[in-house]
Amino acid sequence: MAETTVLTGYSLNGELLSDQRTTLSDGFYYEPLSEKLQRYITGVSYPATVDNSDSSSETLLKSVEISYDDLRYVHIRHYNFEGNPAEGELICNKAIAQDLTEIFYELYCNEYQLERVLLIDEYDGDDLASMEDNNTSCFNYRPVEGTSSLSKHALGLAIDINPFYNPYITYNKDGSEKVSPANASAYADRTASFPYKIDENDLCYQLFKEHGFTWGGHWNSCKDYQHFQKVVE
């Protein structure tokens, strides 16, 4: 996928909600989603709540467990894999917007490299495509892979960091393992040394832990090395 020069969310939100913006530092801020951005994600990362008559469906609206008002647009800066400053954007739950802004600011100050940070909607909401492109992303209203249970991503409370180098691994009854994305199997061996690996010595891990997030790399039934999530009241 070609590098995005103009961020979609940034262009859609613009200065429409700058009066409701919380800014940590230049380029690091969060704000509500404009109507333009809401329309862009609806039917992709956010469920469609319009019926065939093109009017809002109360049944659909009630079935969605998070509202637009509960979401925040987060704009950040980061260093890409060429070591150059770049812009990035996320949508998350308002409960962790301050956390994410602070974490990404610290990562930027330490020149921590993230290949790209784009809305999952750039990949038509396809989590696998986003992972294969090593895209760091947050909100996506979807179930946990292989289940009918909603992922924490569906509530905007989970984020995946450099997912290609930190894959999601599940274990079969016969002892074999499934690596997602499949072409990232070389990075399933966490005893190996390679760039962009998240482990307990990694700055990214340490910052998320300080902010009260848990890490999928500590799970027993599966390993999700890219994944951080936070429980909020």
CSV table of C-alpha atoms in Angstrom, one decimal:
chain,number,residue,atom,x,y,z
A,1,MET,CA,0.0,0.0,0.0
A,2,ALA,CA,1.3,3.4,-0.9
A,3,GLU,CA,2.1,5.9,1.9
A,4,THR,CA,-0.8,8.2,2.7
A,5,THR,CA,0.3,11.8,2.3
A,6,VAL,CA,-3.0,13.4,3.5
A,7,LEU,CA,-4.6,11.6,6.5
A,8,THR,CA,-8.3,10.9,5.8
A,9,GLY,CA,-9.6,11.5,9.3
A,10,TYR,CA,-7.5,14.7,9.5
A,11,SER,CA,-9.0,16.0,6.2
A,12,LEU,CA,-12.5,15.1,7.3
A,13,ASN,CA,-12.4,16.6,10.8
A,14,GLY,CA,-10.2,19.6,9.8
A,15,GLU,CA,-10.9,22.4,12.2
A,16,LEU,CA,-14.6,21.6,12.6
A,17,LEU,CA,-14.2,20.6,16.2
A,18,SER,CA,-11.1,22.5,17.2
A,19,ASP,CA,-13.0,24.1,20.0
A,20,GLN,CA,-13.5,20.7,21.6
A,21,ARG,CA,-9.9,19.6,21.0
A,22,THR,CA,-7.5,18.5,23.8
A,23,THR,CA,-3.9,19.2,22.8
A,24,LEU,CA,-0.9,17.7,24.5
A,25,SER,CA,1.8,19.0,22.2
A,26,ASP,CA,2.0,20.1,18.6
A,27,GLY,CA,0.6,17.4,16.4
A,28,PHE,CA,-0.7,15.4,19.4
A,29,TYR,CA,-4.4,15.9,20.2
A,30,TYR,CA,-7.8,14.3,20.4
A,31,GLU,CA,-11.3,15.5,19.7
A,32,PRO,CA,-14.8,14.2,18.9
A,33,LEU,CA,-15.6,12.8,15.4
A,34,SER,CA,-17.1,15.3,13.0
A,35,GLU,CA,-20.3,14.3,11.1
A,36,LYS,CA,-18.1,13.9,8.0
A,37,LEU,CA,-15.8,11.4,9.8
A,38,GLN,CA,-18.8,9.6,11.3
A,39,ARG,CA,-20.2,9.1,7.8
A,40,TYR,CA,-16.8,7.9,6.5
A,41,ILE,CA,-16.5,5.1,9.0
A,42,THR,CA,-20.1,4.0,9.1
A,43,GLY,CA,-20.6,0.7,7.3
A,44,VAL,CA,-16.9,0.1,7.6
A,45,SER,CA,-15.3,0.2,11.1
A,46,TYR,CA,-18.6,1.4,12.6
A,47,PRO,CA,-21.8,-0.6,12.0
A,48,ALA,CA,-24.4,0.7,9.5
A,49,THR,CA,-27.4,1.9,11.4
A,50,VAL,CA,-29.5,2.9,8.4
A,51,ASP,CA,-32.2,0.6,7.0
A,52,ASN,CA,-33.3,0.2,3.4
A,53,SER,CA,-35.5,3.2,3.6
A,54,ASP,CA,-32.4,5.3,4.3
A,55,SER,CA,-33.6,6.2,7.8
A,56,SER,CA,-32.1,5.4,11.1
A,57,SER,CA,-33.1,2.0,12.5
A,58,GLU,CA,-33.8,2.0,16.2
A,59,THR,CA,-33.2,-1.7,16.4
A,60,LEU,CA,-29.8,-1.4,14.8
A,61,LEU,CA,-28.9,1.6,16.9
A,62,LYS,CA,-29.7,-0.2,20.1
A,63,SER,CA,-27.7,-3.2,19.0
A,64,VAL,CA,-24.4,-1.2,18.7
A,65,GLU,CA,-22.6,-1.2,22.0
A,66,ILE,CA,-20.8,2.1,21.5
A,67,SER,CA,-22.0,5.5,20.2
A,68,TYR,CA,-20.2,8.0,18.1
A,69,ASP,CA,-20.1,10.3,21.2
A,70,ASP,CA,-18.1,7.6,23.0
A,71,LEU,CA,-15.3,7.8,20.3
A,72,ARG,CA,-12.5,10.2,19.8
A,73,TYR,CA,-10.3,11.0,16.9
A,74,VAL,CA,-6.6,11.0,17.9
A,75,HIS,CA,-3.9,12.7,15.8
A,76,ILE,CA,-0.3,11.8,16.5
A,77,ARG,CA,3.2,12.0,15.1
A,78,HIS,CA,5.6,9.1,14.9
A,79,TYR,CA,8.8,8.0,13.3
A,80,ASN,CA,8.4,5.6,10.3
A,81,PHE,CA,10.7,2.7,9.4
A,82,GLU,CA,12.9,5.1,7.4
A,83,GLY,CA,13.5,7.0,10.6
A,84,ASN,CA,11.5,10.0,9.3
A,85,PRO,CA,8.8,11.9,11.2
A,86,ALA,CA,5.3,11.1,9.9
A,87,GLU,CA,1.7,11.8,10.9
A,88,GLY,CA,-0.7,9.2,12.1
A,89,GLU,CA,-4.3,8.9,13.3
A,90,LEU,CA,-6.5,6.6,15.3
A,91,ILE,CA,-10.1,6.4,16.5
A,92,CYS,CA,-10.5,5.2,20.1
A,93,ASN,CA,-12.8,5.2,23.1
A,94,LYS,CA,-12.9,8.5,24.8
A,95,ALA,CA,-11.8,6.8,28.0
A,96,ILE,CA,-8.3,6.1,26.7
A,97,ALA,CA,-7.8,9.1,24.4
A,98,GLN,CA,-5.6,10.9,26.9
A,99,ASP,CA,-3.6,7.7,27.5
A,100,LEU,CA,-3.0,7.1,23.8
A,101,THR,CA,-2.0,10.7,23.2
A,102,GLU,CA,0.5,10.6,26.0
A,103,ILE,CA,1.9,7.2,25.1
A,104,PHE,CA,2.5,8.1,21.4
A,105,TYR,CA,4.0,11.4,22.5
A,106,GLU,CA,6.6,9.5,24.6
A,107,LEU,CA,7.2,7.1,21.8
A,108,TYR,CA,7.8,10.0,19.4
A,109,CYS,CA,10.2,11.7,21.8
A,110,ASN,CA,12.2,8.5,21.9
A,111,GLU,CA,12.1,8.0,18.1
A,112,TYR,CA,10.3,4.7,18.5
A,113,GLN,CA,9.4,3.5,15.0
A,114,LEU,CA,5.9,2.6,13.8
A,115,GLU,CA,5.6,1.8,10.1
A,116,ARG,CA,2.2,3.4,9.6
A,117,VAL,CA,-0.7,4.5,11.8
A,118,LEU,CA,-3.8,4.8,9.7
A,119,LEU,CA,-7.5,4.3,10.3
A,120,ILE,CA,-8.6,0.7,9.8
A,121,ASP,CA,-11.2,2.1,7.3
A,122,GLU,CA,-8.3,2.6,4.8
A,123,TYR,CA,-8.3,-1.2,4.6
A,124,ASP,CA,-12.1,-1.5,4.4
A,125,GLY,CA,-12.2,-2.5,8.0
A,126,ASP,CA,-10.2,-5.7,7.1
A,127,ASP,CA,-8.1,-6.5,10.2
A,128,LEU,CA,-6.0,-9.0,8.3
A,129,ALA,CA,-5.1,-6.6,5.5
A,130,SER,CA,-4.2,-4.0,8.1
A,131,MET,CA,-1.9,-6.5,9.9
A,132,GLU,CA,-0.3,-7.6,6.7
A,133,ASP,CA,0.5,-3.9,6.0
A,134,ASN,CA,1.9,-3.6,9.5
A,135,ASN,CA,-0.6,-0.8,10.3
A,136,THR,CA,-1.0,0.3,13.9
A,137,SER,CA,-4.8,0.7,14.6
A,138,CYS,CA,-7.4,0.8,17.3
A,139,PHE,CA,-11.1,1.0,16.8
A,140,ASN,CA,-12.9,-1.6,14.7
A,141,TYR,CA,-16.3,-2.9,15.5
A,142,ARG,CA,-15.7,-6.6,15.0
A,143,PRO,CA,-15.7,-9.9,16.9
A,144,VAL,CA,-12.6,-11.7,18.2
A,145,GLU,CA,-11.3,-13.7,15.3
A,146,GLY,CA,-13.0,-17.1,15.1
A,147,THR,CA,-15.7,-16.2,17.7
A,148,SER,CA,-19.0,-14.3,18.0
A,149,SER,CA,-17.8,-12.3,21.0
A,150,LEU,CA,-17.0,-8.6,20.4
A,151,SER,CA,-13.3,-7.7,20.5
A,152,LYS,CA,-12.1,-4.9,22.8
A,153,HIS,CA,-11.3,-3.1,19.5
A,154,ALA,CA,-15.1,-2.9,18.9
A,155,LEU,CA,-15.3,-0.7,22.0
A,156,GLY,CA,-12.2,1.3,21.1
A,157,LEU,CA,-10.4,0.0,24.1
A,158,ALA,CA,-7.6,-2.0,22.4
A,159,ILE,CA,-4.8,-1.2,20.0
A,160,ASP,CA,-2.5,-3.2,17.8
A,161,ILE,CA,1.1,-2.0,17.5
A,162,ASN,CA,3.4,-3.0,14.5
A,163,PRO,CA,1.2,-6.1,14.1
A,164,PHE,CA,3.2,-7.8,11.3
A,165,TYR,CA,6.2,-8.1,13.6
A,166,ASN,CA,4.1,-8.9,16.6
A,167,PRO,CA,1.6,-11.5,15.3
A,168,TYR,CA,-1.5,-13.1,16.9
A,169,ILE,CA,-1.0,-16.8,17.7
A,170,THR,CA,-3.6,-19.4,18.5
A,171,TYR,CA,-3.0,-23.0,19.4
A,172,ASN,CA,-4.8,-26.0,17.9
A,173,LYS,CA,-5.7,-29.2,19.8
A,174,ASP,CA,-3.1,-31.1,18.0
A,175,GLY,CA,-0.4,-28.8,19.3
A,176,SER,CA,0.1,-26.9,16.1
A,177,GLU,CA,-0.2,-23.1,16.0
A,178,LYS,CA,-1.9,-20.6,13.7
A,179,VAL,CA,-0.1,-17.4,13.1
A,180,SER,CA,-2.0,-14.3,12.0
A,181,PRO,CA,-1.1,-12.8,9.6
A,182,ALA,CA,0.2,-16.1,8.1
A,183,ASN,CA,3.1,-14.5,6.3
A,184,ALA,CA,4.5,-13.2,9.7
A,185,SER,CA,5.2,-16.7,10.9
A,186,ALA,CA,9.0,-15.9,11.1
A,187,TYR,CA,8.1,-13.5,14.0
A,188,ALA,CA,6.2,-16.1,16.0
A,189,ASP,CA,9.4,-17.2,17.6
A,190,ARG,CA,9.8,-14.7,20.4
A,191,THR,CA,13.2,-16.1,21.5
A,192,ALA,CA,14.6,-14.7,18.3
A,193,SER,CA,16.0,-11.3,18.1
A,194,PHE,CA,14.6,-8.9,15.4
A,195,PRO,CA,13.6,-5.3,15.0
A,196,TYR,CA,10.2,-4.0,16.2
A,197,LYS,CA,9.7,-6.9,18.6
A,198,ILE,CA,7.5,-6.0,21.6
A,199,ASP,CA,8.5,-7.7,24.8
A,200,GLU,CA,8.8,-6.7,28.4
A,201,ASN,CA,12.0,-4.7,27.7
A,202,ASP,CA,10.3,-2.7,25.0
A,203,LEU,CA,9.5,0.9,25.6
A,204,CYS,CA,6.1,0.5,24.0
A,205,TYR,CA,5.2,-2.3,26.5
A,206,GLN,CA,6.5,-0.3,29.4
A,207,LEU,CA,4.5,2.8,28.5
A,208,PHE,CA,1.2,0.9,28.0
A,209,LYS,CA,1.7,-0.9,31.3
A,210,GLU,CA,2.3,2.4,33.1
A,211,HIS,CA,-1.0,3.6,31.8
A,212,GLY,CA,-2.9,0.5,33.1
A,213,PHE,CA,-3.1,-1.5,29.9
A,214,THR,CA,-2.7,-5.3,29.7
A,215,TRP,CA,-0.7,-7.0,27.0
A,216,GLY,CA,-1.8,-9.9,24.8
A,217,GLY,CA,1.7,-11.4,25.0
A,218,HIS,CA,0.9,-12.4,28.6
A,219,TRP,CA,-2.2,-14.4,27.7
A,220,ASN,CA,-2.1,-18.2,28.2
A,221,SER,CA,-4.7,-19.6,25.7
A,222,CYS,CA,-3.3,-17.5,22.9
A,223,LYS,CA,-0.6,-14.9,22.3
A,224,ASP,CA,-1.4,-11.5,20.8
A,225,TYR,CA,2.0,-9.7,20.9
A,226,GLN,CA,0.7,-6.7,19.1
A,227,HIS,CA,-2.3,-6.1,21.4
A,228,PHE,CA,-2.8,-3.8,24.3
A,229,GLN,CA,-6.2,-3.2,26.0
A,230,LYS,CA,-7.6,-1.4,29.0
A,231,VAL,CA,-10.5,-2.1,31.2
A,232,VAL,CA,-12.4,1.0,32.1
A,233,GLU,CA,-15.4,1.6,34.5
